[in-house]
XYZ file of C-alpha atoms in Angstrom:
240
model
C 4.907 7.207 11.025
C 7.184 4.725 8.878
C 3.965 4.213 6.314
C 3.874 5.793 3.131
C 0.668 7.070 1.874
C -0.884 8.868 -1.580
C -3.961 9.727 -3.417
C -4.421 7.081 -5.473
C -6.534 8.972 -7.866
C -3.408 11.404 -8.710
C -0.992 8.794 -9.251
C -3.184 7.098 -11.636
C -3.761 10.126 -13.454
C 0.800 10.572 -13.461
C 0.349 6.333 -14.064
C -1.373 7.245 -17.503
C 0.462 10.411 -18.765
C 3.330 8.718 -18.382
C 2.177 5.640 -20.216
C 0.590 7.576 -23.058
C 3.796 8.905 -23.706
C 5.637 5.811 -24.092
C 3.352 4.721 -26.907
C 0.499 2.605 -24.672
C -3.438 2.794 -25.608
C -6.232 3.014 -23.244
C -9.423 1.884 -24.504
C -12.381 3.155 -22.322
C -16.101 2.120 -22.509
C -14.661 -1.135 -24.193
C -16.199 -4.120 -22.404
C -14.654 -7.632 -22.787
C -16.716 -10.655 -24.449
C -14.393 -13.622 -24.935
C -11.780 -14.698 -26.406
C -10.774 -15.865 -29.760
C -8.523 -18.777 -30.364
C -8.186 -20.619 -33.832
C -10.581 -18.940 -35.273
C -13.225 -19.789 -32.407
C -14.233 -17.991 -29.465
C -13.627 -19.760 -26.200
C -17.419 -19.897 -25.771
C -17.584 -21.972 -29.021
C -14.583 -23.890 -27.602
C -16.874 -24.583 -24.198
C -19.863 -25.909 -26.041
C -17.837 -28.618 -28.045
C -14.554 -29.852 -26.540
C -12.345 -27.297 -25.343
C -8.412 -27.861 -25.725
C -6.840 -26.623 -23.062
C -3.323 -24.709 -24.014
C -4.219 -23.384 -27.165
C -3.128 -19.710 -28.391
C -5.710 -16.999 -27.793
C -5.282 -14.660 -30.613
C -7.626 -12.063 -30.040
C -9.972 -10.597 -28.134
C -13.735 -9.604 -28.968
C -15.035 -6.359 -27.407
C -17.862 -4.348 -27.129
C -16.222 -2.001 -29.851
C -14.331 -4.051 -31.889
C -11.834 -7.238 -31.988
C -8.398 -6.185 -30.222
C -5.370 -8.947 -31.724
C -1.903 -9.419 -29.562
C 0.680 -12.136 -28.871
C 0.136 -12.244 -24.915
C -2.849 -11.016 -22.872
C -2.854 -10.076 -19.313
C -6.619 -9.899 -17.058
C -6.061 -7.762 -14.384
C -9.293 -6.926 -13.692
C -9.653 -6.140 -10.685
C -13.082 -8.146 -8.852
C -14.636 -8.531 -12.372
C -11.808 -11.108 -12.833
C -13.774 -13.543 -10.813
C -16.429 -13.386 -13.392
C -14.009 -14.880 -16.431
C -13.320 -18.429 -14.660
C -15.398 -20.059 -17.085
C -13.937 -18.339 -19.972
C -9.966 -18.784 -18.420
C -10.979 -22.421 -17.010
C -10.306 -21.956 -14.080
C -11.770 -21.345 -10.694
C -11.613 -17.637 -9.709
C -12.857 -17.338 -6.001
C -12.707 -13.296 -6.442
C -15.246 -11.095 -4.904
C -16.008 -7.434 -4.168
C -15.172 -6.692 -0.587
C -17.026 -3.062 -0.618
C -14.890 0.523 1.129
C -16.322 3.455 1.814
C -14.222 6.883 1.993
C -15.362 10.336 2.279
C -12.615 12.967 1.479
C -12.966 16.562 3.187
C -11.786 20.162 2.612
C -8.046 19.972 4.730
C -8.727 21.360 8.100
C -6.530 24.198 9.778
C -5.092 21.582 12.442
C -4.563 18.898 9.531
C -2.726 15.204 10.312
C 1.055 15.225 9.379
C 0.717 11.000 9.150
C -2.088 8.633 8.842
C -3.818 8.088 12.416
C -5.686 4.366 12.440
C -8.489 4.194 14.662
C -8.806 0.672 16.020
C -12.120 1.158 18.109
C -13.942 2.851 14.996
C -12.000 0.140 12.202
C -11.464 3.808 10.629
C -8.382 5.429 8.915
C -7.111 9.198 8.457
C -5.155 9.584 5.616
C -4.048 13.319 5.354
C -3.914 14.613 1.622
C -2.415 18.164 0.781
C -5.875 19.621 -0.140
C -7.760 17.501 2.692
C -8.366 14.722 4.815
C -9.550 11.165 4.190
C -11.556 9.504 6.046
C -12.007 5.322 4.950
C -13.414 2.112 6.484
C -15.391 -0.778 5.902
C -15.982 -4.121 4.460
C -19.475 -4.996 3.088
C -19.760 -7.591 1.207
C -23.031 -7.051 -1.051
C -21.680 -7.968 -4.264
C -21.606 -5.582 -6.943
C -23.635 -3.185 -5.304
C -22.791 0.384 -6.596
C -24.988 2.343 -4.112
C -23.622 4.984 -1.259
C -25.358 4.277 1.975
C -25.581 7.225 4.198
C -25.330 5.477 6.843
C -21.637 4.204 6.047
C -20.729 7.678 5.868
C -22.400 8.732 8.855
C -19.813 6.157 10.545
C -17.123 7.083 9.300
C -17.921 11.076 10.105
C -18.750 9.714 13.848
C -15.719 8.035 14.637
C -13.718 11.295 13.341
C -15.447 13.486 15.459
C -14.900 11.613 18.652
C -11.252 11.736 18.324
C -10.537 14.800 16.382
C -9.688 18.241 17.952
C -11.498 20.164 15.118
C -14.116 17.391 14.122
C -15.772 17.725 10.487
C -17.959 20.086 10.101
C -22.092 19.113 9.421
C -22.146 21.123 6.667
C -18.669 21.149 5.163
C -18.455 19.821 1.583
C -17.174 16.269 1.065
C -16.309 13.949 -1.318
C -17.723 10.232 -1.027
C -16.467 7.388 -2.154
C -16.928 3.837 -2.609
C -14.723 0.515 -4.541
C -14.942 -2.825 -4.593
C -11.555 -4.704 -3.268
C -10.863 -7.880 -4.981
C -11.251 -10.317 -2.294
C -9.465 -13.677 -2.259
C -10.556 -16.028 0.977
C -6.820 -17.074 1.707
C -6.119 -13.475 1.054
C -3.400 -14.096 -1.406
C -4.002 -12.739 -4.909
C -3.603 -14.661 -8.802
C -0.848 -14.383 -10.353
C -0.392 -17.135 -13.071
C -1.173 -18.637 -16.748
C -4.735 -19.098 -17.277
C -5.249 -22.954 -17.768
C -7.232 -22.435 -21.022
C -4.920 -20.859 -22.698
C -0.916 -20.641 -23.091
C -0.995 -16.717 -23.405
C -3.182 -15.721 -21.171
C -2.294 -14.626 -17.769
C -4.075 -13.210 -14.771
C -2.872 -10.650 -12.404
C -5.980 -10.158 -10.074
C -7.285 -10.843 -6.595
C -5.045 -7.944 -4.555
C -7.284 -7.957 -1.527
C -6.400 -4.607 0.172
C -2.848 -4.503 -0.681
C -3.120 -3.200 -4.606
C -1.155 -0.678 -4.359
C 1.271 -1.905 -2.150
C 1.898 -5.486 -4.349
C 1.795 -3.802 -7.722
C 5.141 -3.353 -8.626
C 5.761 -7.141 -7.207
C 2.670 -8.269 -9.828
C 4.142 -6.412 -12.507
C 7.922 -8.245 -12.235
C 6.064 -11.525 -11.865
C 3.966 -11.446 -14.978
C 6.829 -10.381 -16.675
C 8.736 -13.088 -15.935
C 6.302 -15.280 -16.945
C 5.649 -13.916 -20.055
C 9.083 -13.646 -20.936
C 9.754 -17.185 -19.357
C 12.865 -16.113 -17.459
C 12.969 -17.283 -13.311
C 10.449 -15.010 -11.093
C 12.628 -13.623 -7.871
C 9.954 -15.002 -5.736
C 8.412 -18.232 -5.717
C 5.242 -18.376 -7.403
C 3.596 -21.397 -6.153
C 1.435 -19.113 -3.526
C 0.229 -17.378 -6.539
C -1.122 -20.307 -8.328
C -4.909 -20.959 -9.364
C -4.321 -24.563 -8.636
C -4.652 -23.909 -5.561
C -8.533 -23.078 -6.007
C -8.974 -26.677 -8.081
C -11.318 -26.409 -10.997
């Protein structure tokens, strides 16, 4: 009862409004290729000596080059695919959740109900219910399995005065979590570079640690002392 809970799609959608009005770009269909620093690209860099430090000045993209004075990755589990390009070691990696989101029922929730025989949740939404479990890890495998669903429908029903309905119309789901194995995310300077930072590696807890993330990048962008140690944080702690 003392949990707090949203839809995470609608307070995106407020997230970027709000953004958008203060000025802030989103780029979509723009993938990432490297970075650019002195005039090479940190592939380049790789091939010959790298020097570890150095400015990145831009960054090359799918549709274009994209120039700024500090860079952030937070990139969710595709983070864990830029260690080589960061230099560093970036033990990320897709931990994969199902959710299936149904019309709101006439005896609806009023707080989220955690099943702990099932490892299933009921999140209660104004316009439905939410049903979300599991943890599969198949890499980046972007398929729905039935059968997933079918759990997660099963375990509702046998605790559920009005159960869902066979036939009712529902909304699946899926996302990747970005999976760290001592369950602590990044949050540091990229070795490579003296610009580049990375904010990635949130486990389950996104959400919940983003407004933490946010005050800790900017203090170390802005070099000024973080209100929480940031050792725990490190990507030393993964070696190289």
């Amino acid at each position: 009862a003392c949990d707090a809970h949203l839809r995470p799609d609608l307070l995106m959608a407020a997230w970027r409004q709000r953004l958008e009005e203060r000025g802030v770009e989103f780029r979509e269909q723009c993938e990432f290729v490297d970075f650019v620093s002195g005039g090479n690209s940190a592939g380049e860099k790789r091939a010959s000596q790298p020097s570890a430090g150095a400015d990145a000045t831009t960054i090359r993209t799918s549709t274009g080059d994209i120039q700024a004075d500090v860079f952030v990755v937070a990139a969710g589990v595709w983070t864990g695919r830029l260690g080589q390009v960061l230099g560093a070691s970036l033990p990320i990696q897709p931990g994969k959740g199902y959710s299936l989101t149904l019309p709101r029922p006439k005896l609806q929730l009023q707080v989220p109900v955690i099943l702990p025989e099932r490892r299933v949740v009921l999140t209660p939404f104004e316009q439905g219910l939410r049903l979300g479990s599991i943890m599969e890890f198949a890499g980046y495998d972007s398929s729905i399995r039935p059968r997933r669903l079918k759990l997660l429908t099963a375990a509702a029903g046998e605790f559920l005065r009005e159960p869902p309905a066979a036939d009712a119309p529902a909304e699946p789901w899926y996302g990747w979590r970005p999976m760290t194995y001592d369950s602590l995310p990044v949050i540091d300077r990229a070795p490579q570079f003296s610009n580049v930072y990375v904010a990635a590696g949130h486990n389950m807890l996104g959400l919940t640690l983003a407004t933490g993330t946010g005050e800790l990048i900017a203090s170390l962008v802005c070099g000024t002392r973080p209100e929480v140690e940031t050792g725990p944080y490190a990507l030393k702690r993964f070696g190289k």
